[in-house]
mmCIF file of C-alpha atoms and ligand atoms in Angstrom:
data_model
loop_
_atom_site.group_PDB
_atom_site.id
_atom_site.type_symbol
_atom_site.label_atom_id
_atom_site.label_comp_id
_atom_site.label_asym_id
_atom_site.label_seq_id
_atom_site.Cartn_x
_atom_site.Cartn_y
_atom_site.Cartn_z
ATOM 1 C CA UNK G 1 110.372 45.789 83.714
ATOM 2 C CA UNK G 2 109.540 41.999 84.696
ATOM 3 C CA UNK G 3 105.788 41.421 85.394
ATOM 4 C CA UNK G 4 106.763 41.008 89.021
ATOM 5 C CA UNK G 5 108.718 44.131 89.179
ATOM 6 C CA UNK G 6 105.822 46.096 87.559
ATOM 7 C CA UNK G 7 103.382 44.490 90.168
ATOM 8 C CA UNK G 8 105.851 45.609 92.990
ATOM 9 C CA UNK G 9 106.102 49.087 91.589
ATOM 10 C CA UNK G 10 102.287 49.407 91.257
ATOM 11 C CA UNK G 11 101.881 48.242 94.850
ATOM 12 C CA UNK G 12 104.433 50.708 96.150
ATOM 13 C CA UNK G 13 102.668 53.653 97.982
ATOM 14 C CA UNK G 14 102.574 57.058 96.092
ATOM 15 C CA UNK G 15 105.253 59.096 97.531
ATOM 16 C CA UNK G 16 105.357 62.923 98.041
ATOM 17 C CA UNK G 17 106.678 65.369 100.385
ATOM 18 C CA UNK G 18 107.908 68.812 100.951
ATOM 19 C CA UNK G 19 111.728 70.093 100.905
ATOM 20 C CA UNK G 20 112.834 73.258 102.645
ATOM 21 C CA UNK G 21 115.734 74.148 105.068
ATOM 22 C CA UNK G 22 114.847 74.308 107.914
ATOM 23 C CA UNK G 23 111.780 72.105 107.476
ATOM 24 C CA UNK G 24 110.609 71.250 110.896
ATOM 25 C CA UNK G 25 108.004 74.218 111.133
ATOM 26 C CA UNK G 26 106.155 72.948 107.945
ATOM 27 C CA UNK G 27 102.471 72.113 108.500
ATOM 28 C CA UNK G 28 102.170 70.607 104.867
ATOM 29 C CA UNK G 29 102.532 67.012 106.147
ATOM 30 C CA UNK G 30 99.639 67.538 108.501
ATOM 31 C CA UNK G 31 97.482 68.824 105.708
ATOM 32 C CA UNK G 32 98.519 66.171 103.113
ATOM 33 C CA UNK G 33 98.437 63.261 105.621
ATOM 34 C CA UNK G 34 94.919 64.417 106.619
ATOM 35 C CA UNK G 35 93.721 64.144 102.993
ATOM 36 C CA UNK G 36 95.599 60.703 102.433
ATOM 37 C CA UNK G 37 93.697 59.441 105.459
ATOM 38 C CA UNK G 38 90.584 60.998 104.491
ATOM 39 C CA UNK G 39 90.586 59.496 101.006
ATOM 40 C CA UNK G 40 92.083 56.105 101.951
ATOM 41 C CA UNK G 41 94.929 56.636 99.622
ATOM 42 C CA UNK G 42 98.213 54.418 100.142
ATOM 43 C CA UNK G 43 100.541 57.464 99.988
ATOM 44 C CA UNK G 44 103.152 59.109 102.119
ATOM 45 C CA UNK G 45 103.974 62.780 102.522
ATOM 46 C CA UNK G 46 107.253 63.363 104.464
ATOM 47 C CA UNK G 47 109.218 66.666 105.154
ATOM 48 C CA UNK G 48 112.835 66.586 103.928
ATOM 49 C CA UNK G 49 115.411 69.109 105.141
ATOM 50 C CA UNK G 50 117.534 69.841 102.157
ATOM 51 C CA UNK G 51 120.611 72.016 102.496
ATOM 52 C CA UNK G 52 121.067 74.338 99.467
ATOM 53 C CA UNK G 53 124.268 72.525 98.305
ATOM 54 C CA UNK G 54 122.255 69.267 98.023
ATOM 55 C CA UNK G 55 119.261 70.711 96.230
ATOM 56 C CA UNK G 56 120.347 69.899 92.749
ATOM 57 C CA UNK G 57 121.195 66.251 93.549
ATOM 58 C CA UNK G 58 117.810 65.962 95.578
ATOM 59 C CA UNK G 59 115.802 67.256 92.642
ATOM 60 C CA UNK G 60 117.672 65.097 90.183
ATOM 61 C CA UNK G 61 116.825 61.941 92.007
ATOM 62 C CA UNK G 62 113.059 62.574 92.414
ATOM 63 C CA UNK G 63 111.889 60.277 89.510
ATOM 64 C CA UNK G 64 114.343 57.446 90.327
ATOM 65 C CA UNK G 65 113.317 57.475 94.055
ATOM 66 C CA UNK G 66 109.821 57.131 93.002
ATOM 67 C CA UNK G 67 108.361 60.562 94.004
ATOM 68 C CA UNK G 68 105.135 61.585 92.516
ATOM 69 C CA UNK G 69 106.189 65.094 93.303
ATOM 70 C CA UNK G 70 107.000 67.486 96.145
ATOM 71 C CA UNK G 71 106.073 70.901 97.581
ATOM 72 C CA UNK G 72 109.148 73.314 97.843
ATOM 73 C CA UNK G 73 109.462 75.978 100.467
ATOM 74 C CA UNK G 74 112.061 78.357 101.753
ATOM 75 C CA UNK G 75 114.797 78.961 100.768
ATOM 76 C CA UNK G 76 114.420 76.728 97.591
ATOM 77 C CA UNK G 77 111.397 78.220 95.734
ATOM 78 C CA UNK G 78 113.363 80.385 93.238
ATOM 79 C CA UNK G 79 116.546 77.877 93.008
ATOM 80 C CA UNK G 80 114.554 74.985 91.751
ATOM 81 C CA UNK G 81 113.315 76.736 88.495
ATOM 82 C CA UNK G 82 116.514 75.801 86.469
ATOM 83 C CA UNK G 83 116.229 72.322 87.536
ATOM 84 C CA UNK G 84 112.853 71.772 86.131
ATOM 85 C CA UNK G 85 112.203 70.072 82.519
ATOM 86 C CA UNK G 86 109.217 72.366 82.257
ATOM 87 C CA UNK G 87 107.967 75.442 84.298
ATOM 88 C CA UNK G 88 104.409 76.469 83.883
ATOM 89 C CA UNK G 89 103.681 80.077 82.777
ATOM 90 C CA UNK G 90 102.386 81.294 86.175
ATOM 91 C CA UNK G 91 105.415 80.018 88.066
ATOM 92 C CA UNK G 92 107.684 81.439 85.297
ATOM 93 C CA UNK G 93 106.080 84.800 85.817
ATOM 94 C CA UNK G 94 106.238 84.850 89.663
ATOM 95 C CA UNK G 95 109.894 83.314 89.424
ATOM 96 C CA UNK G 96 109.207 80.716 92.128
ATOM 97 C CA UNK G 97 107.930 77.040 92.069
ATOM 98 C CA UNK G 98 106.193 75.601 95.163
ATOM 99 C CA UNK G 99 105.032 72.367 93.693
ATOM 100 C CA UNK G 100 106.831 69.914 91.547
ATOM 101 C CA UNK G 101 105.035 67.091 89.644
ATOM 102 C CA UNK G 102 106.920 64.146 88.273
ATOM 103 C CA UNK G 103 105.414 62.828 85.197
ATOM 104 C CA UNK G 104 105.227 59.048 84.242
ATOM 105 C CA UNK G 105 108.240 59.404 81.948
ATOM 106 C CA UNK G 106 110.261 61.139 84.770
ATOM 107 C CA UNK G 107 109.938 64.730 83.699
ATOM 108 C CA UNK G 108 109.875 67.383 86.344
ATOM 109 C CA UNK G 109 107.005 70.045 85.930
ATOM 110 C CA UNK G 110 107.388 73.192 88.070
ATOM 111 C CA UNK G 111 104.176 74.959 89.307
ATOM 112 C CA UNK G 112 103.325 77.698 91.617
ATOM 113 C CA UNK G 113 100.126 77.368 93.569
ATOM 114 C CA UNK G 114 100.525 80.168 96.013
ATOM 115 C CA UNK G 115 98.352 82.523 93.708
ATOM 116 C CA UNK G 116 95.713 80.036 93.525
ATOM 117 C CA UNK G 117 95.602 79.399 97.133
ATOM 118 C CA UNK G 118 95.498 83.165 97.795
ATOM 119 C CA UNK G 119 92.361 83.751 95.535
ATOM 120 C CA UNK G 120 90.709 80.556 96.469
ATOM 121 C CA UNK G 121 90.976 81.663 100.312
ATOM 122 C CA UNK G 122 89.877 85.044 99.264
ATOM 123 C CA UNK G 123 86.743 83.805 97.423
ATOM 124 C CA UNK G 124 86.066 81.248 100.216
ATOM 125 C CA UNK G 125 86.249 83.970 103.016
ATOM 126 C CA UNK G 126 84.652 86.752 101.119
ATOM 127 C CA UNK G 127 82.256 85.298 98.575
ATOM 128 C CA UNK G 128 80.861 88.725 97.743
ATOM 129 C CA UNK G 129 84.385 90.076 96.816
ATOM 130 C CA UNK G 130 84.622 90.856 93.008
ATOM 131 C CA UNK G 131 88.009 91.789 91.253
ATOM 132 C CA UNK G 132 86.408 94.619 89.355
ATOM 133 C CA UNK G 133 85.067 96.172 92.527
ATOM 134 C CA UNK G 134 88.195 98.383 92.900
ATOM 135 C CA UNK G 135 91.990 98.639 92.942
ATOM 136 C CA UNK G 136 93.857 96.329 95.236
ATOM 137 C CA UNK G 137 96.299 97.681 97.779
ATOM 138 C CA UNK G 138 99.287 95.437 98.438
ATOM 139 C CA UNK G 139 101.598 96.009 101.312
ATOM 140 C CA UNK G 140 105.029 94.376 100.906
ATOM 141 C CA UNK G 141 107.101 93.188 97.919
ATOM 142 C CA UNK G 142 108.708 89.860 98.975
ATOM 143 C CA UNK G 143 108.097 86.485 97.516
ATOM 144 C CA UNK G 144 104.574 86.124 98.661
ATOM 145 C CA UNK G 145 103.714 89.520 97.067
ATOM 146 C CA UNK G 146 104.786 88.267 93.758
ATOM 147 C CA UNK G 147 102.485 85.441 93.605
ATOM 148 C CA UNK G 148 99.567 87.448 95.027
ATOM 149 C CA UNK G 149 100.025 90.246 92.565
ATOM 150 C CA UNK G 150 100.284 87.962 89.665
ATOM 151 C CA UNK G 151 97.104 86.246 90.846
ATOM 152 C CA UNK G 152 95.138 89.518 91.197
ATOM 153 C CA UNK G 153 96.372 90.558 87.698
ATOM 154 C CA UNK G 154 94.877 87.440 86.366
ATOM 155 C CA UNK G 155 91.692 87.532 88.434
ATOM 156 C CA UNK G 156 91.141 91.042 86.704
ATOM 157 C CA UNK G 157 91.660 93.701 89.379
ATOM 158 C CA UNK G 158 91.735 97.258 87.647
ATOM 159 C CA UNK G 159 94.789 98.452 89.385
ATOM 160 C CA UNK G 160 97.202 97.363 91.978
ATOM 161 C CA UNK G 161 98.795 99.910 94.342
ATOM 162 C CA UNK G 162 101.902 98.578 95.889
ATOM 163 C CA UNK G 163 104.047 99.795 98.676
ATOM 164 C CA UNK G 164 107.134 98.355 100.625
ATOM 165 C CA UNK G 165 109.488 99.329 103.315
ATOM 166 C CA UNK G 166 112.161 99.177 100.727
ATOM 167 C CA UNK G 167 110.827 101.106 98.004
ATOM 168 C CA UNK G 168 113.351 100.005 95.408
ATOM 169 C CA UNK G 169 112.117 96.398 95.792
ATOM 170 C CA UNK G 170 108.478 97.528 95.037
ATOM 171 C CA UNK G 171 109.661 99.494 91.961
ATOM 172 C CA UNK G 172 111.478 96.473 90.707
ATOM 173 C CA UNK G 173 108.619 94.086 91.212
ATOM 174 C CA UNK G 174 106.327 96.510 89.569
ATOM 175 C CA UNK G 175 108.447 96.696 86.424
ATOM 176 C CA UNK G 176 108.906 92.764 86.405
ATOM 177 C CA UNK G 177 105.173 92.039 86.762
ATOM 178 C CA UNK G 178 103.838 94.824 84.884
ATOM 179 C CA UNK G 179 102.914 94.756 81.287
ATOM 180 C CA UNK G 180 101.033 96.668 78.715
ATOM 181 C CA UNK G 181 97.957 94.486 78.771
ATOM 182 C CA UNK G 182 98.125 93.940 82.579
ATOM 183 C CA UNK G 183 96.487 96.389 85.219
ATOM 184 C CA UNK G 184 98.685 99.175 86.391
ATOM 185 C CA UNK G 185 100.965 98.603 89.262
ATOM 186 C CA UNK G 186 101.374 101.887 91.146
ATOM 187 C CA UNK G 187 104.166 102.125 93.654
ATOM 188 C CA UNK G 188 103.931 104.636 96.650
ATOM 189 C CA UNK G 189 106.306 104.932 99.679
ATOM 190 C CA UNK G 190 105.430 103.274 102.906
ATOM 191 C CA UNK G 191 104.573 106.531 104.546
ATOM 192 C CA UNK G 192 101.797 107.196 102.119
ATOM 193 C CA UNK G 193 100.300 103.670 102.760
ATOM 194 C CA UNK G 194 96.919 105.050 104.113
ATOM 195 C CA UNK G 195 96.280 106.768 100.735
ATOM 196 C CA UNK G 196 96.357 103.301 99.043
ATOM 197 C CA UNK G 197 93.127 102.541 100.733
ATOM 198 C CA UNK G 198 90.994 105.224 98.807
ATOM 199 C CA UNK G 199 88.491 103.549 96.769
ATOM 200 C CA UNK G 200 90.285 100.224 97.066
ATOM 201 C CA UNK G 201 88.150 97.021 96.867
ATOM 202 C CA UNK G 202 90.869 94.991 98.693
ATOM 203 C CA UNK G 203 93.783 95.513 101.105
ATOM 204 C CA UNK G 204 96.481 92.682 101.415
ATOM 205 C CA UNK G 205 99.456 92.386 103.996
ATOM 206 C CA UNK G 206 102.004 90.223 102.375
ATOM 207 C CA UNK G 207 104.593 91.257 104.825
ATOM 208 C CA UNK G 208 105.471 89.537 108.046
ATOM 209 C CA UNK G 209 104.436 92.495 110.119
ATOM 210 C CA UNK G 210 101.610 91.419 112.633
ATOM 211 C CA UNK G 211 103.173 88.027 113.165
ATOM 212 C CA UNK G 212 103.518 86.934 116.704
ATOM 213 C CA UNK G 213 106.678 88.497 118.127
ATOM 214 C CA UNK G 214 106.929 91.199 115.346
ATOM 215 C CA UNK G 215 105.657 94.706 115.129
ATOM 216 C CA UNK G 216 102.051 95.068 114.037
ATOM 217 C CA UNK G 217 101.087 96.628 110.539
ATOM 218 C CA UNK G 218 100.094 100.121 111.512
ATOM 219 C CA UNK G 219 97.913 101.632 108.876
ATOM 220 C CA UNK G 220 95.049 104.218 108.995
ATOM 221 C CA UNK G 221 92.024 102.554 107.329
ATOM 222 C CA UNK G 222 89.616 105.399 107.337
ATOM 223 C CA UNK G 223 89.629 105.963 103.690
ATOM 224 C CA UNK G 224 88.971 102.359 103.114
ATOM 225 C CA UNK G 225 85.384 101.830 101.521
ATOM 226 C CA UNK G 226 82.840 99.748 103.521
ATOM 227 C CA UNK G 227 82.827 97.174 100.740
ATOM 228 C CA UNK G 228 86.469 96.538 100.814
ATOM 229 C CA UNK G 229 87.943 93.128 101.975
ATOM 230 C CA UNK G 230 91.079 93.064 104.164
ATOM 231 C CA UNK G 231 93.307 90.007 104.180
ATOM 232 C CA UNK G 232 96.591 89.067 105.732
ATOM 233 C CA UNK G 233 98.984 86.212 104.684
ATOM 234 C CA UNK G 234 100.152 86.017 108.350
ATOM 235 C CA UNK G 235 98.085 83.239 110.290
ATOM 236 C CA UNK G 236 99.988 83.286 113.621
ATOM 237 C CA UNK G 237 97.746 84.923 115.237
ATOM 238 C CA UNK G 238 94.834 84.136 113.044
ATOM 239 C CA UNK G 239 93.373 87.623 113.713
ATOM 240 C CA UNK G 240 96.215 89.946 113.217
ATOM 241 C CA UNK G 241 96.061 93.490 114.611
ATOM 242 C CA UNK G 242 95.177 94.609 111.114
ATOM 243 C CA UNK G 243 92.425 92.232 110.710
ATOM 244 C CA UNK G 244 90.982 93.110 114.024
ATOM 245 C CA UNK G 245 91.162 96.781 113.121
ATOM 246 C CA UNK G 246 89.321 96.267 110.036
ATOM 247 C CA UNK G 247 86.668 94.209 111.589
ATOM 248 C CA UNK G 248 86.059 96.785 114.012
ATOM 249 C CA UNK G 249 85.376 99.196 111.086
ATOM 250 C CA UNK G 250 83.038 96.810 109.448
ATOM 251 C CA UNK G 251 85.026 95.506 106.587
ATOM 252 C CA UNK G 252 84.891 91.745 105.750
ATOM 253 C CA UNK G 253 88.298 90.161 106.781
ATOM 254 C CA UNK G 254 89.911 86.904 105.585
ATOM 255 C CA UNK G 255 92.744 85.251 107.649
ATOM 256 C CA UNK G 256 95.930 83.876 106.068
ATOM 257 C CA UNK G 257 95.423 80.247 107.173
ATOM 258 C CA UNK G 258 93.161 79.406 104.075
ATOM 259 C CA UNK G 259 96.039 80.309 101.675
ATOM 260 C CA UNK G 260 98.297 77.832 103.187
ATOM 261 C CA UNK G 261 95.376 75.248 102.889
ATOM 262 C CA UNK G 262 94.272 75.994 99.555
ATOM 263 C CA UNK G 263 97.736 76.076 97.847
ATOM 264 C CA UNK G 264 98.175 72.495 99.006
ATOM 265 C CA UNK G 265 95.141 71.274 96.974
ATOM 266 C CA UNK G 266 96.605 71.331 93.313
ATOM 267 C CA UNK G 267 99.702 69.241 94.292
ATOM 268 C CA UNK G 268 97.662 66.690 96.062
ATOM 269 C CA UNK G 269 95.291 66.313 93.319
ATOM 270 C CA UNK G 270 98.287 65.977 90.763
ATOM 271 C CA UNK G 271 100.362 63.422 92.890
ATOM 272 C CA UNK G 272 97.703 61.375 94.343
ATOM 273 C CA UNK G 273 94.917 61.691 91.615
ATOM 274 C CA UNK G 274 92.012 62.603 93.974
ATOM 275 C CA UNK G 275 90.407 65.895 94.393
ATOM 276 C CA UNK G 276 90.378 67.310 97.775
ATOM 277 C CA UNK G 277 88.762 70.500 99.484
ATOM 278 C CA UNK G 278 89.455 72.705 102.367
ATOM 279 C CA UNK G 279 86.887 71.857 105.134
ATOM 280 C CA UNK G 280 86.244 73.210 108.575
ATOM 281 C CA UNK G 281 87.560 69.921 109.970
ATOM 282 C CA UNK G 282 90.877 70.274 108.251
ATOM 283 C CA UNK G 283 91.072 73.972 109.406
ATOM 284 C CA UNK G 284 90.310 73.051 112.913
ATOM 285 C CA UNK G 285 93.054 70.513 112.860
ATOM 286 C CA UNK G 286 95.635 73.008 111.768
ATOM 287 C CA UNK G 287 94.415 75.675 114.048
ATOM 288 C CA UNK G 288 94.886 73.460 116.959
ATOM 289 C CA UNK G 289 98.477 72.663 115.881
ATOM 290 C CA UNK G 290 99.047 76.362 115.699
ATOM 291 C CA UNK G 291 97.716 76.960 119.087
ATOM 292 C CA UNK G 292 99.634 74.091 120.688
ATOM 293 C CA UNK G 293 103.040 74.902 119.128
HETATM 294 P P1 LIG Z 1 107.974 86.253 101.661
HETATM 295 O O1 LIG Z 1 108.726 85.611 100.715
HETATM 296 O O2 LIG Z 1 107.366 85.660 102.788
HETATM 297 O O3 LIG Z 1 107.307 87.423 101.209
HETATM 298 P P2 LIG Z 1 110.257 88.103 102.160
HETATM 299 O O4 LIG Z 1 110.751 88.049 100.785
HETATM 300 O O5 LIG Z 1 111.487 88.032 103.157
HETATM 301 O O6 LIG Z 1 109.258 86.941 102.605
HETATM 302 O O7 LIG Z 1 109.488 89.479 102.381
HETATM 303 C C1 LIG Z 1 109.102 90.044 103.496
HETATM 304 C C2 LIG Z 1 108.257 91.258 103.280
HETATM 305 O O8 LIG Z 1 108.066 91.701 104.668
HETATM 306 C C3 LIG Z 1 109.085 92.249 102.612
HETATM 307 O O9 LIG Z 1 108.099 93.091 101.779
HETATM 308 C C4 LIG Z 1 109.760 93.071 103.694
HETATM 309 O O10 LIG Z 1 109.959 94.397 103.339
HETATM 310 P P3 LIG Z 1 111.438 94.679 102.952
HETATM 311 O O11 LIG Z 1 111.485 94.233 101.504
HETATM 312 O O12 LIG Z 1 111.640 96.246 103.199
HETATM 313 O O13 LIG Z 1 112.462 93.792 103.772
HETATM 314 C C5 LIG Z 1 108.516 93.062 104.809
HETATM 315 N N1 LIG Z 1 109.006 93.266 105.977
HETATM 316 C C6 LIG Z 1 109.501 92.440 107.025
HETATM 317 N N2 LIG Z 1 109.798 93.039 108.261
HETATM 318 C C7 LIG Z 1 109.302 94.372 108.076
HETATM 319 C C8 LIG Z 1 109.291 95.482 108.911
HETATM 320 N N3 LIG Z 1 109.694 95.375 110.127
HETATM 321 N N4 LIG Z 1 108.700 96.535 108.475
HETATM 322 C C9 LIG Z 1 108.204 96.714 107.215
HETATM 323 N N5 LIG Z 1 108.134 95.638 106.182
HETATM 324 C C10 LIG Z 1 108.914 94.516 106.678
#
């Protein structure tokens, strides 16, 4: 590279973005652009709708196109794994990548920050929650559940109790994520979900139940201890019927918006080299966007 080209390259804004299909709904640009503005960083973060058949070529071109990295959302999170030069152990375990970092020498590192986002949101919203205070009851066995269960294992919960409408998916997930040195993952049928609450320290809804336009998650919380925290990955509405019910019963509740915000932090920090936090102002901005769309 000539001195001039080097200079030009160093003056280029740092480039990141998010890929998915469809992508119009993604709130990641709002979050990252907010931090870019706040930090005065000369960088861009744009949404890219990438059809599945174009995924490999888009990913293959990331370094050549000058990307510092990207976020990956549905339906690509699992499919980008074989396209990485390196997949971090947590992402490998979960089987999904939501953050790609392009190194200075053009290598692609696949990470999964959803588990980090879940735990950070939980700790921020329920500072008194302790992983060892009881089993974690998890409803749902989709992609989000995988990251959340792995994160709860790492956080040190003594036991995970899992249920899902399709029981076979919960059984398969428990087999895949379980291990001899890891907390037990006990699977129960959906009809028995109320029993998951007994002595639990945490109840998590990882399904889409409770989302606007969908059925609520109906569950009897009578056996949930007072100290148990209830959290939901759904954030439209912010207070789902499940959270309202738990709050009424006196349990601490944590809504799902913070998971979205916190999972964005590691990517931003890796691409733009500046640490960021989830502030009330950022939250308010995204809440306004949710209300107005
Ligand atoms: P994500 O990647 O966001 O977790 P997903 O993989 O499609 O999305 O998983 C959605 C979860 O919501 C699953 O646990 C799904 O249950 P099934 O595995 O039985 O499909 C759950 N879910 C969605 N709609 C549901 C409903 N009406 N009743 C019960 N569970 C539902």
